[in-house]
Coordinates of C-alpha atoms in Angstrom, one line a residue:
M1 CA 218.5 134.3 80.8
K2 CA 222.0 133.0 79.8
V3 CA 224.3 136.1 78.7
R4 CA 228.0 136.4 77.9
T5 CA 230.0 138.8 80.2
V6 CA 233.3 140.3 79.1
Y7 CA 235.3 142.3 81.4
W8 CA 238.9 143.2 82.2
K9 CA 241.4 141.0 84.5
L10 CA 243.8 143.5 86.0
D11 CA 246.8 141.7 87.2
G12 CA 249.8 143.7 85.9
E13 CA 248.6 143.1 82.3
W14 CA 245.4 144.3 80.2
S15 CA 243.4 141.1 79.3
T16 CA 239.8 140.3 78.8
L17 CA 238.1 137.3 80.1
E18 CA 234.6 136.1 79.1
K19 CA 232.2 133.7 80.4
F20 CA 228.4 132.7 80.3
A21 CA 226.1 133.3 83.1
E22 CA 222.6 133.2 84.1
I23 CA 221.1 136.5 85.1
S24 CA 217.8 137.9 86.0
S25 CA 216.2 141.1 87.6
A26 CA 216.8 141.4 91.3
Y27 CA 215.7 143.7 94.0
F28 CA 217.6 145.5 96.7
K29 CA 217.4 147.6 99.6
T30 CA 220.1 150.2 100.7
G31 CA 221.1 151.6 104.0
S32 CA 220.5 154.9 105.5
T33 CA 224.0 156.0 105.5
A34 CA 226.7 155.8 102.8
Y35 CA 230.2 156.8 102.4
W36 CA 232.8 158.6 100.2
K37 CA 236.1 157.0 99.2
L38 CA 238.8 158.9 97.4
L39 CA 240.2 158.1 93.9
I40 CA 243.5 159.2 93.8
S41 CA 246.1 158.7 90.8
T42 CA 249.2 156.8 91.0
Q43 CA 250.7 157.4 87.4
E44 CA 251.3 160.5 85.4
V45 CA 249.2 160.3 82.1
Q46 CA 249.0 162.9 79.2
V47 CA 245.3 163.5 78.4
K48 CA 243.4 165.1 75.4
R49 CA 239.9 166.6 75.4
G50 CA 237.2 163.9 74.4
R51 CA 239.8 160.9 74.7
P52 CA 238.7 158.6 77.7
V53 CA 241.8 156.8 79.4
I54 CA 242.0 154.5 82.3
I55 CA 244.2 155.5 85.2
K56 CA 245.5 153.5 87.9
V57 CA 244.6 154.6 91.3
R58 CA 245.6 154.0 94.9
K59 CA 243.6 150.8 95.7
V60 CA 240.2 151.0 97.4
E61 CA 239.1 148.1 99.5
L62 CA 235.3 147.8 99.6
P63 CA 233.3 145.1 101.9
A64 CA 230.7 142.8 100.8
K65 CA 227.3 144.0 100.0
T66 CA 228.1 147.3 98.7
A67 CA 227.8 149.2 95.3
V68 CA 229.5 152.3 94.1
S69 CA 228.7 155.6 91.8
P70 CA 230.9 158.4 91.3
L71 CA 230.3 161.6 93.1
S72 CA 229.1 164.4 90.7
I73 CA 230.6 167.8 90.5
Q74 CA 233.9 167.7 88.5
R75 CA 236.6 167.1 90.9
H76 CA 239.7 167.7 88.5
A77 CA 240.5 170.5 86.5
L78 CA 241.2 168.4 83.5
G79 CA 238.2 165.8 83.5
T80 CA 235.8 163.5 85.2
V81 CA 235.6 159.8 86.4
V82 CA 232.8 157.9 84.7
D83 CA 233.5 154.1 85.7
V84 CA 235.9 152.2 88.0
Y85 CA 237.3 148.9 87.5
G86 CA 238.4 146.4 90.2
E87 CA 240.9 143.3 89.7
R88 CA 238.0 141.5 88.3
L89 CA 234.1 141.9 88.0
Y90 CA 232.5 141.4 91.4
R91 CA 229.0 140.7 92.6
V92 CA 227.5 143.0 95.0
E93 CA 227.6 140.4 97.5
E94 CA 231.4 139.9 97.3
Q95 CA 234.2 141.7 98.9
K96 CA 235.8 144.0 96.1
N97 CA 238.3 146.7 95.2
I98 CA 238.7 149.6 92.6
T99 CA 242.3 149.9 91.2
H100 CA 241.5 151.7 87.9
V101 CA 239.1 154.6 86.6
V102 CA 238.1 155.5 83.3
F103 CA 238.6 159.3 83.3
L104 CA 236.9 161.3 80.5
P105 CA 239.2 164.8 79.8
V106 CA 237.5 167.9 79.0
E107 CA 240.8 169.8 78.7
D108 CA 244.3 168.8 77.3
G109 CA 247.0 168.5 79.9
T110 CA 248.6 166.1 82.4
V111 CA 247.3 164.0 85.1
E112 CA 250.0 163.6 87.8
I113 CA 250.8 161.3 90.6
D114 CA 248.9 161.8 93.8
D115 CA 245.9 163.9 91.9
L116 CA 242.6 163.7 93.3
L117 CA 240.5 162.4 90.3
G118 CA 237.3 161.9 91.8
V119 CA 235.3 160.5 94.5
V120 CA 233.0 157.4 94.6
K121 CA 229.8 157.0 96.6
V122 CA 229.6 153.6 98.5
Y123 CA 226.1 152.3 99.0
P124 CA 225.6 149.5 101.6
M125 CA 222.9 147.0 100.1
N126 CA 221.4 143.7 100.3
V127 CA 220.0 141.8 97.0
A128 CA 217.4 139.5 96.9
P129 CA 215.0 137.8 94.1
A130 CA 211.8 139.1 93.7
E131 CA 210.1 136.3 95.5
N132 CA 212.0 137.5 98.6
V133 CA 211.8 141.2 98.3
G134 CA 209.1 141.3 101.2
A135 CA 211.9 140.2 103.5
I136 CA 214.7 142.0 102.5
T137 CA 216.4 144.3 105.0
A138 CA 219.6 146.9 104.6
P139 CA 222.9 145.3 105.7
E140 CA 225.1 146.3 108.7
V141 CA 228.3 147.2 107.0
A142 CA 231.8 148.0 108.4
M143 CA 233.6 150.7 106.5
S144 CA 237.2 152.0 106.7
L145 CA 237.4 155.5 106.4
K146 CA 241.3 157.1 105.9
E147 CA 242.5 160.5 105.7
Q148 CA 244.9 160.8 102.6
E149 CA 247.3 163.5 101.3
A150 CA 246.3 164.3 97.8
N151 CA 246.4 167.2 95.2
L152 CA 243.3 169.1 94.7
V153 CA 243.5 170.4 90.8
Y154 CA 241.4 172.9 89.8
V155 CA 241.5 176.2 87.6
K156 CA 242.6 179.8 88.8
D157 CA 242.9 182.8 86.6
D158 CA 242.7 180.4 83.5
E159 CA 245.8 178.5 85.0
V160 CA 245.8 175.0 86.5
V161 CA 246.9 174.7 89.9
R162 CA 247.8 171.9 92.4
E163 CA 247.0 172.5 96.0
K164 CA 248.2 169.4 98.2
R165 CA 245.9 168.8 101.1
I166 CA 245.1 166.5 103.7
L167 CA 241.7 164.9 102.5
K168 CA 239.1 162.9 104.7
E169 CA 236.8 160.3 103.8
Y170 CA 233.6 159.9 105.5
W171 CA 230.1 158.9 106.0
Y172 CA 226.7 160.5 105.5
R173 CA 223.0 159.9 106.3
R174 CA 220.7 159.5 103.3
W175 CA 217.1 161.2 103.4
H176 CA 216.0 159.9 100.0
I177 CA 214.6 163.2 99.4
G178 CA 215.5 165.3 96.3
E179 CA 214.3 167.8 93.9
W180 CA 214.7 168.2 90.2
Y181 CA 216.9 171.0 88.5
P182 CA 216.7 171.7 85.0
L183 CA 220.1 172.4 83.0
I184 CA 219.5 174.9 80.4
A185 CA 222.2 176.0 78.1
R186 CA 223.2 179.5 78.1
E187 CA 225.5 179.4 74.7
E188 CA 225.5 177.9 71.6
A189 CA 227.8 175.1 70.8
E190 CA 228.8 172.8 67.7
V191 CA 229.2 169.3 69.1
T192 CA 231.1 166.3 67.6
K193 CA 230.2 162.6 68.7
G194 CA 232.4 161.5 71.4
E195 CA 234.1 164.9 72.1
A196 CA 233.1 165.9 75.6
V197 CA 232.6 169.6 76.1
K198 CA 231.8 172.0 78.8
V199 CA 228.7 173.9 78.0
R200 CA 227.9 177.1 79.6
I201 CA 224.4 176.8 81.3
E202 CA 222.0 178.9 83.5
N203 CA 223.6 179.7 87.0
L204 CA 222.2 177.2 89.3
E205 CA 222.8 177.2 93.1
L206 CA 223.0 174.1 94.9
P207 CA 222.2 174.2 98.6
E208 CA 224.7 172.8 101.2
N209 CA 224.5 169.2 102.2
T210 CA 223.1 168.1 98.9
I211 CA 224.4 165.6 96.5
P212 CA 223.6 166.2 92.9
V213 CA 223.1 163.2 90.3
P214 CA 222.3 163.7 86.7
M215 CA 218.9 162.3 85.6
S216 CA 219.2 159.0 83.4
I217 CA 217.5 158.4 80.1
M218 CA 218.9 161.1 77.5
T219 CA 217.0 164.3 77.8
H220 CA 218.6 165.9 74.7
A221 CA 218.5 164.4 71.4
L222 CA 222.2 165.0 70.7
G223 CA 223.9 163.7 73.9
T224 CA 223.9 163.3 77.8
V225 CA 224.9 165.2 80.8
I226 CA 227.5 163.1 82.7
D227 CA 228.7 165.8 85.1
I228 CA 228.3 169.5 86.4
A229 CA 231.2 171.8 87.3
H230 CA 231.7 175.2 89.0
M231 CA 234.6 177.7 88.9
G232 CA 237.5 177.7 91.2
R233 CA 238.4 175.1 93.8
P234 CA 236.3 171.9 94.7
R235 CA 234.1 172.9 97.3
A236 CA 233.2 170.7 100.6
V237 CA 229.6 169.0 100.7
E238 CA 228.6 171.9 103.6
E239 CA 229.2 174.5 101.3
R240 CA 226.8 176.0 98.7
K241 CA 227.9 175.8 95.1
L242 CA 227.2 177.7 92.2
I243 CA 227.1 175.4 89.1
T244 CA 227.9 177.3 85.6
H245 CA 228.8 174.5 83.3
A246 CA 227.3 170.9 82.2
V247 CA 229.8 168.4 81.1
F248 CA 228.1 167.4 77.9
L249 CA 229.0 164.2 75.9
P250 CA 227.6 164.0 72.4
A251 CA 226.2 161.0 71.0
L252 CA 225.9 162.5 67.6
D253 CA 227.0 165.6 65.6
G254 CA 224.7 168.7 65.9
R255 CA 224.2 172.1 67.3
V256 CA 223.1 172.9 70.9
E257 CA 221.2 176.3 70.9
K258 CA 221.2 178.6 73.8
G259 CA 217.9 177.9 75.8
D260 CA 218.1 174.1 75.2
L261 CA 217.3 171.8 77.9
L262 CA 220.4 169.7 78.2
G263 CA 219.3 167.4 81.2
V264 CA 217.8 167.4 84.4
L265 CA 219.6 167.1 87.9
N266 CA 218.4 164.8 90.9
V267 CA 219.7 166.8 93.8
Y268 CA 219.3 164.5 97.0
Y269 CA 219.5 166.0 100.5
I270 CA 221.7 164.5 103.3
S271 CA 221.3 167.3 105.9
S272 CA 219.0 166.8 108.9
G273 CA 217.8 168.6 112.0
E274 CA 217.0 172.3 111.9
R275 CA 218.0 172.2 108.1
A276 CA 214.8 170.5 107.4
A277 CA 213.0 173.8 107.7
R278 CA 215.2 174.9 104.4
I279 CA 214.9 172.0 102.1
F280 CA 212.4 173.4 100.0
Q281 CA 213.4 177.1 99.8
H282 CA 215.8 176.2 97.1
L283 CA 213.1 175.3 94.5
T284 CA 213.5 177.3 91.4
G285 CA 210.4 178.9 89.7
K286 CA 209.0 177.9 86.4
V287 CA 211.4 178.4 83.6
E288 CA 211.2 178.0 79.8
A289 CA 213.5 175.9 77.9
N290 CA 213.7 174.1 74.3
H291 CA 213.0 170.3 74.8
V292 CA 215.3 168.8 71.8
Y293 CA 214.0 165.2 70.9
W294 CA 213.7 162.5 68.4
K295 CA 210.3 162.1 66.5
D296 CA 209.6 160.1 63.1
G297 CA 213.7 159.9 62.6
R298 CA 214.0 163.6 62.9
I299 CA 215.3 165.9 65.5
R300 CA 212.5 168.3 66.8
R301 CA 212.9 171.2 68.8
R302 CA 209.8 172.9 70.9
S303 CA 209.5 175.2 73.8
I304 CA 208.2 174.0 77.1
V305 CA 207.8 175.3 80.6
V306 CA 209.9 173.3 83.2
T307 CA 208.4 173.0 86.5
P308 CA 210.8 171.9 89.3
F309 CA 209.5 169.8 91.9
S310 CA 210.7 167.5 94.8
F311 CA 210.3 163.9 95.4
R312 CA 210.9 161.2 97.6
R313 CA 212.9 158.1 96.4
S314 CA 212.1 154.5 97.9
S315 CA 215.3 152.9 99.7
I316 CA 214.2 149.7 97.6
G317 CA 214.9 149.4 94.0
R318 CA 215.7 146.6 91.6
F319 CA 218.4 145.9 89.0
E320 CA 217.8 145.3 85.6
P321 CA 220.3 143.8 83.1
V322 CA 221.0 145.9 79.8
I323 CA 221.6 143.4 77.1
A324 CA 223.1 144.1 73.4
E325 CA 220.6 143.4 70.7
E326 CA 223.3 144.1 68.1
S327 CA 226.7 143.6 67.4
V328 CA 229.1 146.6 67.3
E329 CA 232.7 147.4 66.6
L330 CA 234.0 150.3 68.9
A331 CA 237.1 152.2 68.2
E332 CA 239.2 153.5 71.0
G333 CA 237.7 156.1 72.9
E334 CA 234.7 155.9 70.6
V335 CA 231.1 156.9 71.9
G336 CA 228.3 154.4 70.6
V337 CA 224.8 154.1 70.6
V338 CA 224.0 150.4 71.0
K339 CA 220.5 148.7 70.2
I340 CA 219.5 146.9 73.3
R341 CA 216.9 144.6 74.5
D342 CA 213.8 147.0 75.4
L343 CA 213.8 148.1 79.1
E344 CA 210.1 149.0 80.2
F345 CA 210.0 151.4 83.2
P346 CA 206.6 152.0 84.9
S347 CA 205.3 155.4 85.9
G348 CA 207.1 156.9 88.8
T349 CA 210.2 155.4 88.7
I350 CA 213.8 156.9 87.9
T351 CA 217.1 155.1 86.7
Q352 CA 220.9 155.2 87.2
P353 CA 223.4 152.9 85.4
L354 CA 225.4 151.0 87.8
T355 CA 229.1 151.9 87.9
S356 CA 231.5 149.0 88.0
F357 CA 229.4 146.2 86.1
N358 CA 229.9 147.3 82.8
H359 CA 231.3 145.5 79.5
A360 CA 235.2 145.5 79.0
F361 CA 234.6 147.4 75.6
G362 CA 231.9 150.0 76.5
S363 CA 230.9 151.6 79.7
I364 CA 227.1 152.7 80.1
V365 CA 226.8 156.3 80.7
D366 CA 223.0 156.7 79.8
L367 CA 220.1 155.2 78.1
C368 CA 218.0 156.6 75.3
A369 CA 214.9 156.1 72.9
F370 CA 214.6 157.8 69.5
S371 CA 211.0 158.8 70.2
P372 CA 209.2 161.6 71.9
P373 CA 210.1 162.2 75.4
K374 CA 207.8 161.0 78.3
M375 CA 207.2 162.5 81.7
V376 CA 208.3 160.5 84.7
E377 CA 204.6 160.1 85.6
E378 CA 204.3 157.8 82.5
D379 CA 205.4 154.5 81.3
R380 CA 208.5 154.6 79.4
V381 CA 210.4 152.3 77.1
V382 CA 214.1 152.6 76.2
T383 CA 215.6 151.1 73.3
H384 CA 219.3 152.0 73.2
A385 CA 222.2 152.5 75.4
V386 CA 224.9 155.2 74.9
V387 CA 228.3 153.8 75.8
L388 CA 232.0 155.0 76.0
S389 CA 234.7 152.5 74.9
P390 CA 237.9 153.5 76.6
K391 CA 240.1 151.0 74.7
G392 CA 237.9 149.9 71.8
G393 CA 236.7 146.2 71.0
R394 CA 233.7 144.4 70.0
I395 CA 230.3 144.1 71.5
E396 CA 228.5 140.9 70.4
K397 CA 224.5 140.7 70.0
G398 CA 223.6 139.0 73.6
D399 CA 226.2 140.4 75.4
L400 CA 225.6 141.8 79.0
L401 CA 226.5 145.5 78.6
G402 CA 225.6 146.3 82.4
A403 CA 223.0 147.2 84.6
V404 CA 220.8 149.7 85.8
A405 CA 219.0 150.5 89.1
V406 CA 215.3 151.4 89.0
Y407 CA 213.9 153.4 91.8
N408 CA 210.3 154.1 92.6
I409 CA 209.9 157.8 93.4
S410 CA 206.7 160.0 94.8
V411 CA 206.2 163.4 93.6
L412 CA 206.0 165.6 96.6
R413 CA 203.3 168.3 95.8
E414 CA 202.8 169.3 99.3
P415 CA 206.2 170.5 100.5
E416 CA 205.0 172.2 103.7
F417 CA 203.2 168.9 104.9
L418 CA 206.3 166.9 104.1
I419 CA 208.5 169.2 106.2
S420 CA 205.8 168.9 109.3
K421 CA 205.7 165.2 108.7
Y422 CA 209.5 164.4 109.0
R423 CA 210.8 167.6 111.2
E424 CA 210.5 165.6 114.4
L425 CA 212.4 162.5 113.0
M426 CA 215.0 164.6 111.5
I427 CA 215.6 166.4 114.8
R428 CA 215.9 163.1 116.7
A429 CA 218.6 161.9 114.4
E430 CA 220.6 165.2 114.7
Q431 CA 220.7 164.8 118.5

């Protein structure tokens, strides 16, 4: 199908370009390794809570056959990275760069030059049309990894502190094995559309050598979790982390109640070897929560029992384009809920919006449907996209808003069987 794409051209001045292109669903295969690249500010910017800003960063050069997404767990005391831009819009198959980020503040303050704003995960991947999916293989990618000096910015004794450190970029092995952790509000909060807020949640301990990713398709009727946070300085992936807050972006005005299920974390393991025996020790027990959802045009709230469980994600997935089904004018900094052409997701799939492929006037932060929730084991349809507009502008019906990655998953209901099956493989990889 032919759609209009609108993207930023960043060559010293801010300007938008548009073109019409033929697009379709495509399949991809990711490699077993991935990389972390640092996003370090090159300008000083005053920021205000809930007002997204575009900040220039040290240029990150990326090879062809890669895609990126921000690493979760808030890296800067004042906010979190929700999208990235290069000098133009790039295809997966092209060499690319990152020159700017969309930074969503959760506190007022000043971002300074050399502040670490966030980290992006870089995934090598090959893309193929549906008819060639059987022959698709993971690519070989040469990635340059650096050591850089930057400021770690965090809160200590209620004060924002900066700690200059030498930070290292590195690679890690992906096992595509994960668990689901519920994010349950521990406090009540009045929320206002578009004003990101840190909500205190029930303490959640993340094991060492894990990467958390908020699960897509809005869980709470009022908004979406775009990141999580813990107290004190940023911690290394090798350390356990006690998560105490969720960064919640409201799409509507309303009230979050204590006990509300705000979202769910996909927590992926990147450890290997002897750590395999501990993979499933961290499963939390059953917990009660309030599921807040839409039904018949009204927000409903009912008590449910959440049973966390583990899963294996396929290394092969598909890209689905997200196309606007209505025209919308967005103000600078506004969060909008935009009608899209229905996206159908079969049972046993999870989704994730793609970073750096978004419309110039609105970055997709989540998908939603104003209907009763369905389990991942059921077929689902989403009808709207939640978008964040850092500079404001008009989205036209038929515009390409962005794309989402769709992965097949298998629920692992027999953890001990899984461990015994993969222990030998993991030990060999560690040696």
